[in-house]
Backbone as a ProteinNet text record, in pm:
[ID]
protein_1_A
[PRIMARY]
MKVLVSLLCMCIYPLVSMAQQSNKSIFYGDISYNKVLNTEMPAIRHMPHDAYKWKVLDGSQFTADEKNKPLYYRLPLSLKIGAAFTSKKQNLVSIGLSYNHFSRTDTLGRKLRYADMVDPSAGFINPSYYQLISGYHIYRTIGLDVDYLLADAIGDYEHRLGVGIGVQRLLGSSYFLNHIDTRTGINSDFSANDLSLKDKIWIFNPCVSYQGKVYSGSNFNYWLVAAVRMNVQEKYKVEPLGNLLSLGVRLEFK
[TERTIARY]
11159	11156	11295.5	11369.9	11504.6	11596.1	11581.8	11664.7	11633.9	11505.7	11466.1	11516.1	11507.5	11556.6	11706.8	11779.8	11924.8	11959.7	11886.7	11910.8	11881.3	11774.2	11738.8	11850.4	11902.4	12010.5	12135.8	12166.8	12283.7	12272.2	12148.1	12128.6	12128.7	12070.7	12055.7	12186.7	12266.6	12386.5	12482.7	12519.9	12613.4	12555	12425.1	12362.8	12363.9	12335.4	12340.6	12482.6	12581.9	12721.6	12758.3	12708	12731.5	12665.8	12547.6	12476.2	12555.3	12619.6	12696.6	12818.4	12865.3	12981.6	12940.8	12813.5	12764.9	12805.6	12792.9	12828.4	12712	12588.5	12474.1	12350.6	12265.9	12140.5	12022.8	11924.1	11802.1	11683.6	11590	11469.1	11354.9	11269.4	11163.9	11035.4	10928.7	10801	10735.7	10661.7	10589.7	10455.7	10368.7	10236.9	10221.7	10175.8	10168.1	10035.3	9991	9873.8	9921.4	9856.9	9900.9	9806.3	9865	9789.4	9845.6	9761	9802.5	9791.6	9898.2	9904.3	9860.5	9812	9767	9653.5	9652.6	9540.4	9438.6	9477.8	9387.1	9291.8	9174.4	9077	9123	9090	9121.8	9032.7	9069.1	8993.8	8980.1	8882.2	8866.8	8929.4	9033.7	9103.3	9026	8964.5	8891.2	8742.2	8670.1	8526.1	8459.6	8364	8316.7	8207.4	8139	8022.6	8042.4	7956.5	7963.9	7839.9	7861.6	7753.4	7794.8	7736.3	7778	7927.1	8016.6	8158.9	8241.8	8174.2	8244.5	8229.9	8334.3	8333.5	8280.4	8184.3	8113.9	8072.5	8006.5	7930	7782.6	7717.8	7577.7	7490.6	7408.7	7324.9	7228.9	7192.9	7102.7	7170.1	7304.9	7378.8	7405	7364.8	7387.3	7294.6	7334.9	7255.6	7192.1	7097.3	7026.9	7124.2	7091.1	7176.4	7161	7255.7	7248.3	7359.3	7461.4	7574.1	7634.6	7684	7740.4	7887.1	7964.4	8107.8	8157.6	8195.2	8241.8	8363.6	8371.1	8483.2	8616.3	8618.6	8741.7	8812.1	8735.4	8793.1	8840.7	8828.4	8874	9010.5	9077.4	9200.3	9319.1	9362.1	9479.9	9608.5	9640.7	9751.5	9861.3	9982.8	10095.8	10147.1	10179.4	10244.1	10380.2	10485	10620.9	10699.4	10780.1	10876.8	11012.6	11119	11250	11361.9	11479.4	11599.2	11679.5	11746.3	11834.2	11972.8	12074	12212.2	12288.3	12350	12415.6	12561.4	12608.7	12749.4	12823.1	12951.9	13031.4	12984.7	12928.6	12878.6	12732	12678.3	12539.1	12437.4	12481.4	12387.1	12334.5	12223.4	12156.8	12132.5	12144.3	12088.2	11965	11849.8	11722.8	11665.6	11628.9	11571	11438.6	11329.3	11198.5	11108.4	11021.6	10917.4	10783.2	10697.9	10571.6	10453.3	10337.5	10208.3	10128.2	10074.6	10021.6	9881	9800.9	9672.3	9678.5	9639.8	9631.3	9488.5	9429.7	9289.9	9280.5	9188.6	9161.7	9011.5	8967.5	8825.3	8795.9	8671.2	8624.2	8483.6	8464.9	8332.6	8275.9	8353	8309.8	8273.7	8345.9	8315.2	8343.5	8439.8	8467	8521.3	8583.7	8644	8557	8433.3	8342.7	8258.9	8232	8150	8032.8	7913	7792.6	7724.4	7649.2	7582.7	7482	7418.4	7315.8	7374.9	7506.1	7572.7	7599.2	7580.5	7628.1	7518.9	7552.9	7472	7539.3	7463.8	7527.8	7611.5	7583.8	7660.8	7754.9	7719.3	7798.3	7888.5	7873.1	7958	7901	7990.5	7949.4	7903.5	7771.1	7718.5	7619.5	7565.3	7460.6	7515.4	7458.3	7491.9	7426.6	7490.2	7435.9	7329.2	7234	7134.7	7191.5	7306.5	7364.7	7466.8	7453.1	7544.9	7616.1	7750.2	7828	7814.2	7775.6	7769	7900.1	7951.9	8080	8144	8275.7	8349.3	8477.1	8508.8	8626.2	8703.7	8834.3	8921.5	9029.6	9059.5	9166.6	9266.9	9396.5	9503.5	9587.7	9621.4	9698.3	9832.5	9940.6	10073.9	10158.9	10265.4	10373.2	10498.6	10585.2	10699.4	10826.6	10938.3	11070.4	11131.7	11175	11233.7	11373.1	11467.5	11603	11634.9	11670.3	11694.4	11826.2	11890	12009.1	11970.2	11983.6	11936.4	12054.7	12063.1	12166.2	12114.3	12183.8	12140.6	12199.8	12117.5	12162.9	12079.7	12115.3	12042.1	12047.4	11937.9	11930.7	11904.1	12006.6	11993	11961.6	11851.4	11808.5	11719.4	11685.3	11594.5	11675.6	11654.5	11722.8	11634.2	11695.2	11617.7	11706.7	11642.7	11712.2	11651.7	11736.6	11693.4	11745.3	11657.9	11698.8	11660.7	11732.7	11699.3	11704.3	11627.9	11628	11551.6	11528.3	11455	11374.6	11258.9	11173.8	11109.2	11060.1	10986.6	10862.5	10750.7	10626	10566	10502.7	10428.4	10281	10201.4	10059.2	9992.2	9929	9860.6	9721.4	9655.1	9520	9454.8	9338.1	9260.3	9112.3	9034	8887.8	8825.6	8696.4	8630.2	8486.2	8433.8	8294.5	8236.4	8123.5	8060.9	7917.1	7877.5	7738.8	7683.4	7575.5	7516	7374.5	7328	7187.8	7138.2	7022.1	6957.5	6877.9	6918.7	6855.6	6711.6	6672.3	6534	6439.3	6488.5	6401.8	6442.7	6566.5	6614.5	6656.4	6668.4	6703.1	6854	6908	7050.8	7077.9	7196.1	7235.6	7385.9	7430.5	7572	7626.3	7758.5	7826	7969.2	8016.4	8154.3	8209.3	8339.2	8402.5	8554.2	8623.9	8769.8	8809.9	8927.7	8975.3	9112.8	9218.3	9353.5	9388.1	9483.1	9527.9	9675.9	9730.6	9870.2	9894.1	9790.8	9805.5	9839	9810.9	9841.9	9990.3	10064.1	10210.2	10255.5	10199.9	10232.9	10336.4	10452.7	10558.6	10568.7	10589.3	10598.7	10731.2	10813.7	10943.6	10934.9	10983.3	10963.6	11093.6	11164.9	11267.3	11198.8	11269.8	11204.4	11291.5	11227	11288.4	11208.6	11278.3	11207.2	11267.2	11185.1	11229.3	11174.9	11258.2	11218.8	11261.2	11172.2	11203.3	11166.8	11259.2	11233.4	11141	11033.9	10938.4	10936.2	10992.2	10996.2	11104.1	11177.9	11282.7	11259	11249.5	11234.2	11359.7	11353.3	11470.9	11498.6	11391.2	11407.8	11363	11306	11254.3	11248.9	11239.2	11222.9	11103.6	11032.5	10924.9	10971.9	10947	10980.3	10856	10835.1	10738.8	10808.7	10743	10807.3	10719.6	10784.5	10716.7	10800.8	10733.6	10806.6	10727.5	10799.1	10741.3	10806	10723.6	10774	10735.3	10836.3	10813	10804	10716.8	10702.8	10782.1	10864.4	10952.5	10903.9	10787.2	10735.6	10623.3	10644.7	10550.8	10409.7	10396.8	10262.7	10186.1	10253.8	10184.3	10165	10200.3	10179.8	10031.2	9950.7	9806.9	9738.8	9772.6	9708.8	9812.2	9800.4	9698.5	9742	9874.4	9925.4	10033.8	10062.1	10169.2	10255.3	10278.7	10355.3	10274	10344.8	10277.3	10334.4	10247.7	10286.9	10242.8	10331.6	10295.2	10340.8	10257	10283.9	10254.6	10347.8	10322.9	10411.8	10410.8	10487.7	10574.1	10700.6	10796.3	10842.5	10836.2	10881.1	11008.8	11118.1	11248.3	11282	11323.8	11363.7	11516	11561.7	11704.8	11769.2
9709.1	9793.9	9807.5	9697.2	9703.4	9792.2	9785.3	9868.4	10016.5	10049.5	10188.1	10239.9	10156.7	10196.8	10221.6	10134.5	10151.1	10280.7	10310.8	10435	10556.1	10548	10658.1	10683.1	10576.1	10589.8	10648.4	10606.2	10657.6	10806.8	10854.2	10996.6	11078.7	11025.7	11100.4	11109	11002.7	10998.3	11113.5	11142.2	11254	11388.6	11405.3	11531.4	11548.6	11440.8	11448.1	11475.8	11415.9	11441.1	11587.3	11647.3	11788.9	11873.6	11832.1	11906.5	11906	11794.4	11785.5	11877.6	11915.6	12003.3	12148.8	12181.9	12313.8	12419.7	12546	12658.9	12708	12688	12748.6	12660.7	12658.4	12582.6	12678.8	12646.5	12725.2	12631.6	12668.4	12587.7	12651.7	12567.1	12620.1	12537.7	12598.6	12531	12584.2	12500.1	12552.8	12483.3	12551.9	12498.5	12512	12404.7	12402.1	12343.4	12390.9	12335.6	12233.4	12116.1	12005.4	11982.4	11942.8	11903.9	11774.3	11671.8	11546	11560.2	11524.6	11548.9	11428.6	11323.1	11205.6	11240.9	11178.3	11194	11081.7	10969.9	10857	10883.8	10822.2	10834.3	10756.4	10804.4	10727.3	10603	10513.4	10388.9	10356.7	10274.3	10218.7	10080	10060.5	9932.1	9825.3	9862.9	9766.5	9800.3	9742.8	9766.2	9718.2	9795.4	9768.2	9662.8	9627.6	9539.2	9411.1	9313.4	9183.8	9159.7	9109.5	9062.3	8925.6	8821.9	8685.4	8671.5	8646.5	8630.7	8752.5	8861.7	8980.7	9095.5	9179.5	9300.7	9416.9	9491.2	9594	9708.7	9808.4	9909.6	9871.4	9866	9824.8	9948.4	9980.9	10099.6	10099.2	9982.3	9976.8	10026.8	10040.2	10089.2	10240.2	10304.1	10447	10523.4	10644.9	10727.8	10843.6	10910.5	11021.6	11133.6	11205.3	11313.2	11435.3	11448.2	11558.3	11660.2	11626.6	11717.1	11691.3	11796.4	11782.6	11744.6	11815.7	11789.1	11826.8	11730.2	11762.4	11853.7	11943.6	12035.8	11962.5	11844.2	11766.4	11745.3	11738.2	11708.9	11833.9	11950.2	12075	12117.7	12033.1	12072.8	11983.2	11985.3	11906.7	11980.3	11979.8	12059.9	11972	12028.3	11966.1	12060.7	12004.6	12077.8	12014.9	12096.1	12043.8	12124.3	12054.8	12118.7	12054.3	12134.4	12077	12173.1	12136.8	12217.3	12223.4	12337.5	12355.9	12394.1	12348	12368.6	12434.3	12548.7	12625.7	12584	12593	12568.7	12702.1	12699.3	12822	12911.5	12852.6	12929.3	12967.7	12944.4	12977.8	12888.9	12777.5	12676.8	12601.4	12531.7	12467.9	12320.6	12242.9	12108	12116.7	12081.9	12095.2	11956.8	11931.5	11803.8	11832.4	11772.1	11802.5	11681.6	11686.9	11587.6	11650.8	11577.6	11636	11544.7	11608.9	11539.6	11595.1	11506.1	11549.7	11497.2	11582.6	11542.9	11563.8	11463.1	11473.7	11440.4	11525.7	11508.9	11476.3	11387	11354.3	11350.3	11388.7	11389.3	11283.5	11239	11139.8	11179.5	11208.7	11245.5	11142.5	11036.3	10935.8	10802.7	10763.9	10637.9	10514.4	10522.7	10409	10287.9	10310.6	10199.3	10151.5	10198.2	10157.1	10037.6	9947	9828.2	9827.1	9798.2	9803.7	9667.3	9647.9	9519.3	9488.4	9592.3	9565.1	9532	9529.6	9489.6	9338.8	9270.2	9132.5	9031.1	8934.9	8814.6	8703.4	8627	8529.3	8424.2	8394.9	8291.4	8347.8	8462.1	8515.9	8631.6	8684.6	8795.6	8930.7	9025.1	9162	9171.9	9174.9	9179.9	9295.1	9352.3	9452.5	9593.2	9691.9	9830.7	9867.6	9955.4	9993.1	10100.7	10098.1	10204.4	10329.1	10313.4	10425.4	10498.5	10629.2	10712.8	10807.7	10809.5	10896.2	11041.5	11127.4	11270.7	11337.1	11302.8	11357.8	11261.3	11247.9	11161.6	11230.4	11216.4	11281.7	11180.2	11173.3	11081.4	11163.5	11129.6	11195.8	11090.7	11121.8	11031.7	11103.4	11035	11093.1	11020.6	11097.9	11038.9	11115.5	11051.2	11119.8	11102.9	11203.3	11197.5	11253	11213.1	11266	11315.2	11442.5	11502.4	11555.2	11528.7	11582.3	11652.4	11782.7	11863.1	11938.2	11957.9	12042.3	12165	12285	12409.1	12499.8	12542	12634.9	12776.7	12858.7	12995.6	13092	13190.9	13292.6	13418.1	13526.6	13652	13729.5	13801.3	13896.5	14031.9	14110.6	14234.3	14202.7	14257.8	14231.6	14108.3	14049	13933.3	13804.4	13736.2	13610.7	13492.6	13392	13274.1	13151	13035.8	12907.6	12809.5	12725.3	12614.6	12485.7	12387.8	12267.8	12138.4	12034.6	11897.9	11813.3	11708.2	11624.2	11496.7	11428.2	11302.8	11289.7	11227.6	11208.2	11071.8	11032.4	10907.1	10934.6	10876.4	10892.7	10756.2	10748.2	10627.1	10664.8	10591.4	10618.7	10568.5	10661	10626.1	10572.1	10625.3	10580.3	10668.9	10627.1	10707.9	10688.2	10784.1	10776	10840.9	10819.6	10873	10909	11000.8	11044.3	11040.3	10972.7	10956.6	11006.1	11080.8	11125.2	11067.6	10990.5	10922.2	10971.7	10942.2	10954.9	10819.5	10778	10654.8	10689	10638.2	10675.6	10625.7	10532.2	10485	10582.9	10647.4	10733.5	10880.2	10908.8	11046.4	11095	11003.7	11039.9	11034.2	11137.4	11141.4	11075.3	11014.7	10951.2	10963.8	10948.7	10962.3	10830.1	10815.3	10705.4	10747.1	10723.5	10752.9	10639.6	10615	10506.6	10524.6	10450	10442.7	10335	10348.8	10252	10198.4	10266.4	10220.8	10246.4	10168.3	10184.5	10147.7	10155.6	10115.9	9970.8	9887.5	9746.6	9724	9822.1	9808.1	9828.6	9880.9	9892.7	9964.5	10081.6	10158.1	10264.5	10256.1	10355	10427.2	10556.7	10637	10711.8	10694.9	10759.7	10875	10993	11114.6	11191.7	11171.7	11269.5	11404.4	11512.6	11643.3	11751.5	11846.8	11971.9	12084.6	12180	12284.7	12421.7	12523.2	12661.9	12741.5	12831.4	12916.2	13060.1	13152.9	13294.2	13370.8	13450.7	13525.2	13643.1	13656.7	13764.8	13863.3	13824.3	13917.5	13873.3	13971	13942.9	14026.3	13959.3	14026.6	14011.5	14062.5	14056	13914.2	13833	13697.5	13587.2	13626.6	13524	13577.8	13482.3	13514.2	13437	13497.6	13429.8	13399.1	13276	13233.9	13174.5	13207.1	13133.7	13011	12895.5	12770.2	12696.5	12632.9	12548.4	12423.4	12309.7	12183.6	12089.5	12018.4	11910.2	11780.5	11685.7	11557.6	11448.2	11379.5	11275.3	11139.1	11055.9	10921.9	10823.7	10741.1	10649.8	10505.3	10482.8	10345.6	10328.4	10239	10221.8	10190.3	10103.8	10060.4	10167.6	10278.4	10386.1	10508.8	10499.9	10614.8	10641.1	10537.2	10552.3	10553.2	10459.5	10448	10426.2	10486.8	10588.6	10729.5	10752.9	10886.5	10876.8	10987.7	10990.4	11112.4	11190.7	11313.4	11416.7	11497	11590	11730.2	11830.2	11970.3	12034.5	12112	12182.2	12327.2	12417	12559.5	12606.6	12681	12720.1	12831.6	12847.6	12950.7	12882.5	12925.1	12869.7	12981.1	12953.1	13046.2	12993.2	13068.1	13029.2	13117.6	13053.4	13126.1	13139.2	13261.4	13286.9	13243.2
10454.6	10573.2	10634.6	10646.5	10705.1	10622.3	10488.3	10401.6	10424.1	10436.1	10457.1	10591	10694	10826.2	10821	10751.5	10739.2	10667.2	10558.1	10485.6	10571	10650.9	10739.7	10840	10900.1	10998.1	10933.4	10810.7	10740.5	10713.6	10688.6	10661.8	10790	10898	11021.4	11098	11099.3	11184	11157.3	11029.7	11008.8	11047.9	11031.6	11070.4	11221.9	11294.4	11441	11488	11421.5	11457	11437.3	11329.4	11305.5	11412.7	11456.9	11560.8	11691	11720.9	11844.5	11842.5	11722.8	11710.4	11683.4	11698.6	11661.6	11763.1	11720.1	11804.2	11889.3	11843.4	11909.4	11892.1	11994.6	11989.4	11984	11901.7	11888.7	11906.5	11993.1	12010.6	11931.6	11876.7	11791.3	11803.6	11756.9	11741	11615.4	11546.4	11429.8	11412.6	11340.4	11305.6	11155	11089.5	10943.8	10898.1	10784.4	10716.8	10614.9	10611	10526.1	10409.4	10297.3	10179.2	10123.8	10108.6	10047.7	9896.3	9823.4	9679.6	9596.6	9659.1	9583	9488.1	9370.9	9278.2	9293.1	9352.6	9371.7	9488.3	9481.1	9588.9	9711.9	9831	9952.4	9961.7	10051.7	10067.9	10215.4	10246.2	10380.8	10378.1	10456.6	10454.1	10529.3	10642.2	10725.2	10721.9	10626.8	10619.3	10748.1	10802.9	10939	10952	10843.4	10854.8	10773.8	10798.2	10730.4	10645.4	10523.9	10438.5	10387.4	10448.5	10420.6	10455.6	10362.5	10396.2	10356.3	10315.9	10269	10367.9	10372	10453	10369.7	10427.3	10350.7	10442.2	10380	10451.7	10442.6	10558	10564.3	10586.7	10487.1	10495.1	10612.4	10663.7	10778.8	10906	10902.4	11017.7	11010	10900.4	10887	10980.2	11016.8	11107.4	11030.4	11096.3	11032.5	10996.4	10890	10841.7	10932.6	11028.5	11124.4	11105	11031.5	11011.3	10874.8	10812.8	10679.1	10683.1	10766.2	10774.3	10913.1	10994.9	11130.8	11127.9	11226.3	11236.7	11238.7	11297.4	11311.4	11177.4	11069.3	10939	10866.9	10930.9	10869.9	10923.4	10996.7	11064.8	11024.9	10898.3	10858.4	10895.9	11024.4	11076.4	11135.1	11137.4	11206.1	11313.6	11428.5	11536.9	11559.6	11559.8	11572.3	11674.2	11752.9	11841.5	11816.5	11835.8	11811.5	11844.3	11800.3	11823.6	11694.7	11674.5	11559.3	11610.1	11540.2	11581.9	11467.8	11495.4	11390.2	11373.5	11250.1	11219.3	11215.3	11189.6	11181.4	11067.2	10962.6	10849	10866	10986.1	11019.9	10949.6	10889.9	10843.9	10965.8	10946.9	11061.1	11036.8	11143.8	11150.1	11239.5	11185.4	11257.3	11284.8	11409.9	11451.1	11520.7	11473.5	11529.9	11544.3	11643.9	11665.9	11632.3	11563.3	11517.7	11544.9	11559.8	11562.3	11445.4	11359.7	11230.7	11204.6	11142.7	11086.3	10935	10858	10712.9	10671.5	10587.9	10549	10400.8	10367.2	10227.6	10205.3	10084.9	10052.4	9946.7	9946.6	9849.2	9807.3	9680.3	9630	9532.1	9503.7	9406.5	9470.2	9574.6	9641.9	9559.2	9467.4	9378.8	9454.4	9569	9642.6	9758.6	9764.8	9871.7	9828	9922.2	9895.7	9994.5	9943.5	10025.4	10031.8	10140	10161	10051.4	9995.1	9893.6	9756.5	9748.4	9623.9	9619.2	9732.3	9747	9717.5	9635.7	9617.6	9698	9779.7	9869.4	9799.3	9674.5	9605.4	9500.2	9440.9	9329.8	9369.6	9489.1	9532.9	9494.4	9459.5	9431	9285.4	9265.2	9129	9108.4	9214.2	9201.9	9221.5	9153.3	9187.2	9320	9395.4	9525.5	9511.3	9603.9	9611.3	9679	9743.3	9816.8	9729.6	9723.3	9646	9741.7	9734.2	9821.6	9777.8	9872.1	9846.7	9884.9	10000.8	10045.4	10143.4	10132.2	10223.2	10267.8	10396.2	10453.5	10537.4	10512	10584.6	10654.5	10777.9	10851.1	10896.4	10883.4	10925.1	11029.9	11136.8	11246.8	11257	11261.9	11271	11371.7	11418.6	11487.8	11401.8	11403.3	11313.8	11373.8	11315	11346.9	11216.8	11215	11095.8	11127.2	11038.2	11048.6	10916.9	10924.4	10804.8	10816.1	10702.1	10693.8	10612.9	10673.1	10614.3	10580.9	10455.4	10410.2	10425.5	10502.2	10529.3	10426.7	10387	10292.8	10317.6	10250	10265	10135.6	10107.7	9997.2	10060.8	10076.3	10152.1	10297.2	10346.5	10484.1	10495.9	10382.3	10384.1	10401.8	10514.4	10543.4	10504.2	10444.3	10405.1	10409.8	10403.6	10411.6	10312.5	10258.3	10173	10235.7	10249.6	10321.6	10253.3	10288.7	10249.6	10376.3	10377	10496.2	10474.2	10582.9	10578.6	10707	10696	10811.8	10810.5	10926	10938.2	11022	10980	11052.6	11083.8	11200.1	11236.7	11237.7	11162	11157.8	11284.9	11358.4	11482.3	11456.2	11354.6	11325.8	11222.1	11176.6	11083.1	11112.9	11067	11081.1	10958.9	10940.8	10822.9	10853.9	10774.5	10783.3	10642.9	10625.2	10494.5	10498.2	10396	10381.5	10251.5	10262.8	10147.7	10119.6	9999	9966.2	9917.9	9967.6	9922.6	9797.5	9681.6	9555.4	9545.2	9631.8	9630.2	9698.1	9803.6	9885.3	9881.7	9838.1	9839.9	9977.5	10075.2	10212.8	10231.7	10295.3	10326.4	10460.4	10473.6	10599.5	10617.2	10742.2	10777.7	10829.4	10815.4	10883	10909.7	11031.9	11067.3	11152.1	11138.9	11215	11207.6	11290.9	11284.6	11184.7	11128	11029.1	11067.8	11028.1	11058.5	11204.4	11256.2	11394.6	11402.8	11522.5	11543.6	11503.9	11514.7	11481.6	11334.3	11248.9	11106.8	11077	11174.8	11166.2	11038.2	11015.8	10896.3	10930.2	10864.2	10874.1	10741.2	10745.3	10623.6	10626.3	10521.7	10513.4	10412.9	10452.8	10375	10351.4	10240.7	10202.4	10180.7	10210.3	10215.6	10154.1	10086.4	10042.7	10106.7	10170.5	10244.2	10216.4	10243.3	10228.7	10345.8	10400.1	10511.8	10483.4	10513.7	10497.1	10623.1	10673.7	10797.4	10768	10849.1	10829.3	10945.5	11060.2	11173.6	11271	11323.8	11420.7	11545.5	11660.3	11788.1	11872.1	11993.5	12080.6	12128.1	12143	12195.8	12101.1	11987.5	11897	11755.4	11657.9	11515.9	11460.8	11366.9	11294.4	11152.8	11110.3	10974.1	10907.7	10781.1	10700.5	10644.8	10652.6	10611.4	10510.1	10415.9	10317.6	10297.5	10285	10267.3	10177.9	10093.6	10013.5	10059	10101.7	10150.6	10050.7	9999.8	9900.5	9967.9	9916	9970.7	9885.4	9949.1	9875.6	9877.4	9936.1	9943.8	9842.9	9747.9	9637.6	9686.2	9784.2	9824.9	9900.2	9940.9	10009.5	9920.2	9792.2	9705.4	9682	9691.4	9675.8	9812.2	9898.5	10029.3	10137.7	10252.7	10281.2	10245.1	10235.6	10205.1	10099.7	10036.5	9937.5	9958.8	9852.4	9865.9	9943	10023.5	10113.7	10096.6	10100.1	10098.2	10228.6	10291.6	10414.7	10407.5	10460.2	10466.1	10607.3	10668.4	10805.8	10855.5	10987	11056.5	11161.2	11167.6	11264.1	11359	11486.5	11590.4	11652.8	11638.1	11694	11813.9	11920.7	12041.3	12043	12060.4	12058.7	12189.8
[MASK]
++++++++++++++++++++++++++++++++++++++++++++++++++++++++++++++++++++++++++++++++++++++++++++++++++++++++++++++++++++++++++++++++++++++++++++++++++++++++++++++++++++++++++++++++++++++++++++++++++++++++++++++++++++++++++++++++++++++++++++++++++++++++++++++

């Protein structure tokens, strides 16, 4: 962790110094849709129930099947505000603060453990009667991103290519699970919180981004933005997040 923090500071400091020497300041806000690129299934780190000495999901705690997928899990969005500082060549140093939702789905349930799988002396030996139909996990983070954007144009079309680095702190996560009991054919739901600030999860994201101007007004510009954020921490490539793709719209105020 100390090494990663040091590398982050080494990357951010020269960019901030360039921003302090810039000719012009631009304030912006953007909204982006996020996609987690992990191929591995998500997991519940803190199982909510107890079966003897093991942490599990207890089917007796599930609720009646009243909803298929809460609206909350359909909104993997990021909201960002920040400032950009132009150089003499019209390149930009962009600094932004973001609030992010990342969504992941689970249709296999391979990493779930149930109370009916447990033998009090032998541990997990039985197959569960509960089969996962659909599972949805949401992760909430706040982040700081610093990017250096090279400006160019093809005729009247203005665009930028950027590289940068960001850091995110995971605020928490929650999940919604819909099961079927193979003995009775009855569906049931279960939802709960999982990760929290107490888990002290930091995510470092080197980034490659592209921006293309789609509309210019008298006081503002609209840009379409795309970014790929790579995860450099081995233990987080599977859980809870890994590489991230975002697509959105950026509004810059002149």
